[in-house]
Short mmCIF file of C-alpha atoms in Angstrom, two decimals:
data_model
loop_
_atom_site.label_atom_id
_atom_site.label_comp_id
_atom_site.label_asym_id
_atom_site.label_seq_id
_atom_site.Cartn_x
_atom_site.Cartn_y
_atom_site.Cartn_z
CA GLU A 1 6.54 -44.51 -7.80
CA ALA A 2 8.81 -47.35 -9.03
CA GLN A 3 11.64 -45.75 -11.01
CA VAL A 4 15.31 -45.65 -11.97
CA THR A 5 16.90 -42.17 -11.55
CA GLN A 6 20.15 -40.93 -13.09
CA ASN A 7 22.05 -37.94 -12.28
CA PRO A 8 23.18 -35.74 -13.86
CA ARG A 9 20.86 -35.79 -16.89
CA TYR A 10 23.25 -33.61 -18.87
CA LEU A 11 26.87 -33.15 -18.43
CA ILE A 12 29.54 -31.36 -20.39
CA THR A 13 33.18 -31.98 -19.16
CA VAL A 14 36.69 -31.93 -20.46
CA THR A 15 39.12 -34.71 -21.31
CA GLY A 16 40.67 -36.23 -18.29
CA LYS A 17 38.45 -34.84 -15.59
CA LYS A 18 37.05 -37.72 -13.54
CA LEU A 19 33.27 -37.99 -13.32
CA THR A 20 30.61 -40.19 -11.92
CA VAL A 21 27.11 -40.77 -13.16
CA THR A 22 24.85 -42.08 -10.35
CA CYS A 23 22.00 -44.49 -10.82
CA SER A 24 19.50 -45.37 -8.25
CA GLN A 25 16.42 -47.76 -8.20
CA ASN A 26 13.71 -47.97 -5.60
CA MET A 27 12.35 -51.41 -6.66
CA ASN A 28 14.76 -53.52 -4.59
CA HIS A 29 16.12 -55.01 -7.92
CA GLU A 30 19.12 -57.33 -7.94
CA TYR A 31 20.21 -56.72 -11.49
CA MET A 32 21.52 -53.40 -12.74
CA SER A 33 23.17 -52.50 -15.85
CA TRP A 34 24.73 -49.58 -17.84
CA TYR A 35 24.39 -48.98 -21.54
CA ARG A 36 25.61 -46.38 -24.00
CA GLN A 37 23.61 -45.43 -27.09
CA ASP A 38 25.44 -44.00 -30.00
CA PRO A 39 24.03 -43.02 -33.52
CA GLY A 40 24.57 -45.82 -36.07
CA LEU A 41 25.81 -48.23 -33.27
CA GLY A 42 22.64 -48.64 -31.24
CA LEU A 43 22.55 -49.58 -27.57
CA ARG A 44 25.56 -51.27 -26.12
CA GLN A 45 26.01 -52.81 -22.73
CA ILE A 46 29.00 -51.39 -20.62
CA TYR A 47 28.83 -53.19 -17.27
CA TYR A 48 26.20 -55.12 -15.40
CA SER A 49 25.74 -56.32 -11.81
CA MET A 50 23.81 -59.45 -10.61
CA ASN A 51 23.86 -58.30 -6.98
CA VAL A 52 25.74 -56.36 -4.35
CA GLU A 53 29.53 -56.61 -4.85
CA VAL A 54 29.08 -58.77 -8.06
CA THR A 55 29.90 -56.88 -11.35
CA ASP A 56 30.79 -58.07 -14.76
CA LYS A 57 31.86 -56.60 -18.08
CA GLY A 58 29.47 -56.06 -21.02
CA ASP A 59 30.43 -55.32 -24.65
CA VAL A 60 32.14 -52.10 -24.11
CA PRO A 61 33.73 -51.93 -20.71
CA GLU A 62 36.92 -50.01 -21.64
CA GLY A 63 37.41 -46.66 -19.93
CA TYR A 64 34.65 -47.27 -17.42
CA LYS A 65 34.36 -48.49 -13.83
CA VAL A 66 31.48 -49.51 -11.71
CA SER A 67 30.76 -50.37 -8.19
CA ARG A 68 27.83 -52.03 -6.35
CA LYS A 69 28.13 -51.34 -2.63
CA GLU A 70 24.45 -51.12 -2.03
CA LYS A 71 21.58 -52.79 -3.79
CA ARG A 72 19.83 -49.58 -4.96
CA ASN A 73 22.87 -47.82 -6.34
CA PHE A 74 25.10 -48.58 -9.29
CA PRO A 75 27.34 -45.60 -10.23
CA LEU A 76 29.18 -45.35 -13.54
CA ILE A 77 32.80 -43.90 -13.12
CA LEU A 78 34.83 -42.42 -15.90
CA GLU A 79 38.40 -42.08 -14.43
CA SER A 80 39.79 -40.18 -17.44
CA PRO A 81 37.01 -39.32 -19.88
CA SER A 82 37.89 -39.02 -23.62
CA PRO A 83 35.85 -37.43 -26.41
CA ASN A 84 34.90 -41.01 -27.70
CA GLN A 85 33.04 -41.40 -24.56
CA THR A 86 30.52 -38.65 -25.60
CA SER A 87 27.28 -40.58 -25.63
CA LEU A 88 23.86 -41.05 -24.27
CA TYR A 89 24.02 -43.33 -21.20
CA PHE A 90 21.18 -45.39 -19.75
CA CYS A 91 21.03 -47.25 -16.46
CA ALA A 92 18.55 -50.12 -16.13
CA SER A 93 17.50 -52.56 -13.45
CA SER A 94 15.56 -55.79 -13.19
CA SER A 95 14.36 -57.96 -10.46
CA GLY A 96 16.71 -60.85 -11.47
CA ARG A 97 18.96 -61.89 -14.25
CA LEU A 98 17.65 -61.15 -17.65
CA ALA A 99 17.68 -64.82 -18.64
CA GLY A 100 14.92 -65.26 -16.04
CA ASP A 101 12.64 -63.28 -18.21
CA ASN A 102 12.68 -60.29 -15.91
CA GLU A 103 11.59 -57.10 -17.38
CA GLN A 104 14.25 -54.31 -17.48
CA PHE A 105 13.24 -50.77 -16.29
CA PHE A 106 15.33 -47.90 -17.83
CA GLY A 107 16.36 -44.69 -16.38
CA PRO A 108 15.73 -41.36 -18.38
CA GLY A 109 19.38 -41.20 -19.69
CA THR A 110 22.36 -39.13 -19.21
CA ARG A 111 23.77 -37.09 -22.10
CA LEU A 112 27.44 -36.76 -21.60
CA THR A 113 29.75 -34.53 -23.73
CA VAL A 114 33.55 -34.79 -23.31
CA LEU A 115 35.34 -31.96 -24.94
CA LYS B 1 29.87 -62.01 -33.35
CA GLN B 2 26.01 -62.02 -32.70
CA GLU B 3 24.17 -59.31 -34.47
CA VAL B 4 20.66 -57.97 -34.41
CA THR B 5 19.38 -56.08 -37.50
CA GLN B 6 16.32 -54.01 -37.86
CA ILE B 7 14.95 -52.97 -41.19
CA PRO B 8 13.87 -50.31 -42.17
CA ALA B 9 15.62 -47.71 -40.13
CA ALA B 10 12.76 -45.40 -40.49
CA LEU B 11 9.12 -45.85 -41.50
CA SER B 12 6.29 -43.35 -42.09
CA VAL B 13 2.63 -44.63 -42.44
CA PRO B 14 -0.79 -42.97 -42.30
CA GLU B 15 -2.83 -43.13 -39.09
CA GLY B 16 -5.07 -46.23 -38.89
CA GLU B 17 -2.85 -48.60 -40.91
CA ASN B 18 -1.63 -51.86 -39.66
CA LEU B 19 2.14 -52.19 -39.87
CA VAL B 20 5.03 -54.64 -39.39
CA LEU B 21 8.47 -53.93 -37.91
CA ASN B 22 11.27 -56.51 -38.57
CA CYS B 23 13.97 -57.77 -36.50
CA SER B 24 16.60 -60.48 -37.56
CA PHE B 25 19.24 -62.04 -35.35
CA THR B 26 22.13 -64.37 -35.86
CA ASP B 27 22.22 -66.15 -32.57
CA SER B 28 20.77 -69.63 -32.85
CA ALA B 29 20.84 -70.04 -29.13
CA ILE B 30 18.62 -67.21 -28.41
CA TYR B 31 17.07 -67.30 -24.87
CA ASN B 32 14.44 -64.59 -25.50
CA LEU B 33 13.70 -61.65 -27.53
CA GLN B 34 12.30 -58.28 -26.37
CA TRP B 35 10.70 -55.31 -28.03
CA PHE B 36 11.14 -51.91 -26.60
CA ARG B 37 9.85 -48.54 -27.33
CA GLN B 38 11.92 -45.34 -27.04
CA ASP B 39 10.56 -41.90 -27.08
CA PRO B 40 12.84 -38.89 -27.99
CA GLY B 41 14.98 -37.96 -25.06
CA LYS B 42 13.70 -40.62 -22.93
CA GLY B 43 14.63 -44.23 -21.75
CA LEU B 44 13.32 -47.41 -23.05
CA THR B 45 10.06 -49.08 -22.16
CA SER B 46 9.57 -52.78 -22.45
CA LEU B 47 6.64 -53.72 -24.74
CA LEU B 48 6.86 -57.59 -25.19
CA LEU B 49 9.04 -60.38 -24.24
CA ILE B 50 8.92 -63.64 -26.13
CA GLN B 51 10.71 -66.61 -24.77
CA SER B 52 12.65 -68.96 -27.16
CA SER B 53 10.02 -71.60 -26.74
CA GLN B 54 7.10 -69.29 -27.59
CA ARG B 55 5.93 -68.23 -31.10
CA GLU B 56 4.21 -65.02 -30.23
CA GLN B 57 3.04 -62.54 -27.54
CA THR B 58 0.26 -60.02 -27.62
CA SER B 59 -0.48 -57.00 -25.69
CA GLY B 60 -3.34 -54.76 -26.79
CA ARG B 61 -2.78 -53.67 -30.41
CA LEU B 62 0.71 -55.19 -30.39
CA ASN B 63 1.67 -58.64 -31.43
CA ALA B 64 5.24 -59.94 -31.61
CA SER B 65 6.33 -63.19 -33.30
CA LEU B 66 9.46 -65.20 -33.01
CA ASP B 67 10.78 -67.69 -35.53
CA LYS B 68 14.11 -69.09 -34.25
CA SER B 69 14.80 -71.26 -37.29
CA SER B 70 14.78 -68.18 -39.72
CA GLY B 71 16.30 -65.90 -37.09
CA ARG B 72 13.40 -63.38 -37.26
CA SER B 73 10.99 -61.48 -35.14
CA THR B 74 8.27 -59.19 -36.13
CA LEU B 75 6.30 -56.56 -34.20
CA TYR B 76 2.78 -56.05 -35.64
CA ILE B 77 1.06 -52.84 -34.69
CA ALA B 78 -2.86 -52.78 -35.52
CA ALA B 79 -4.61 -49.63 -36.18
CA SER B 80 -1.66 -47.32 -35.76
CA GLN B 81 -2.14 -44.01 -33.82
CA PRO B 82 -0.04 -40.79 -33.77
CA GLY B 83 0.90 -41.82 -30.20
CA ASP B 84 2.65 -44.82 -31.55
CA SER B 85 5.30 -42.63 -33.11
CA ALA B 86 8.58 -43.57 -31.42
CA THR B 87 11.74 -45.59 -32.17
CA TYR B 88 11.21 -49.30 -31.71
CA LEU B 89 14.14 -51.58 -30.60
CA CYS B 90 14.53 -55.32 -30.43
CA ALA B 91 16.98 -57.00 -28.33
CA GLU B 92 17.91 -60.71 -28.17
CA LEU B 93 19.29 -62.25 -25.00
CA ASP B 94 21.45 -65.33 -24.90
CA ARG B 95 21.70 -67.93 -22.11
CA ASP B 96 24.82 -66.22 -20.71
CA ASP B 97 22.73 -63.10 -19.90
CA LYS B 98 24.31 -61.22 -22.81
CA ILE B 99 21.85 -58.79 -24.37
CA ILE B 100 22.33 -57.31 -27.92
CA PHE B 101 20.22 -54.62 -29.17
CA GLY B 102 19.29 -53.70 -32.76
CA LYS B 103 19.69 -50.09 -33.89
CA GLY B 104 15.97 -49.50 -34.01
CA THR B 105 13.22 -48.41 -36.43
CA ARG B 106 12.06 -44.88 -36.12
CA LEU B 107 8.33 -45.02 -36.64
CA HIS B 108 6.30 -41.91 -37.59
CA ILE B 109 2.43 -42.05 -37.87
CA LEU B 110 1.07 -39.47 -40.00
CA PRO B 111 -2.26 -37.79 -38.60
#
């Protein structure tokens, strides 16, 4: 089954404790992206990647890191989480860049709480 | 700064009615516009994508239109069903691959 998976689905952590949210897709997609969704602010793009070893900042990259060492994986790293990073995070993938009219497939989301 | 606005934020309609969801955007150089559906606790599902050169797209009971000159898109849902209850988001994409989402319209279909 074609899908985007995220782990963990739920995470409660404390300020400053490094964490990684994994994202994996089995569709051989080139484009992958991370979003956060907050009440009243909607969905905002954090980082995206056009291909292996190619990443770029979205609208809200501060406090986040990403890496793309393999095509299927695109982990989101919070080196020193803070309470304002409490949010619902989504990973998405697409067969090509979005401006090529390629559909995005979204993961189920990771709800992160930083105390 | 480009913005995407969806009004209303929430909408309740009786089952069987036709309805229209609205999306407005400020980017005159829009590349395409997409409509998504989000069910509670789940990710987004793509519904329809309209290229900037197109006026509308249809899929089953759904029809999306795009008017670049007025900066508006609408999602028309015909013969609504309880299963249509969800949050609907629109997102515009510019030519630099930057995507901007609206905050969504939470739709509740009353049985």
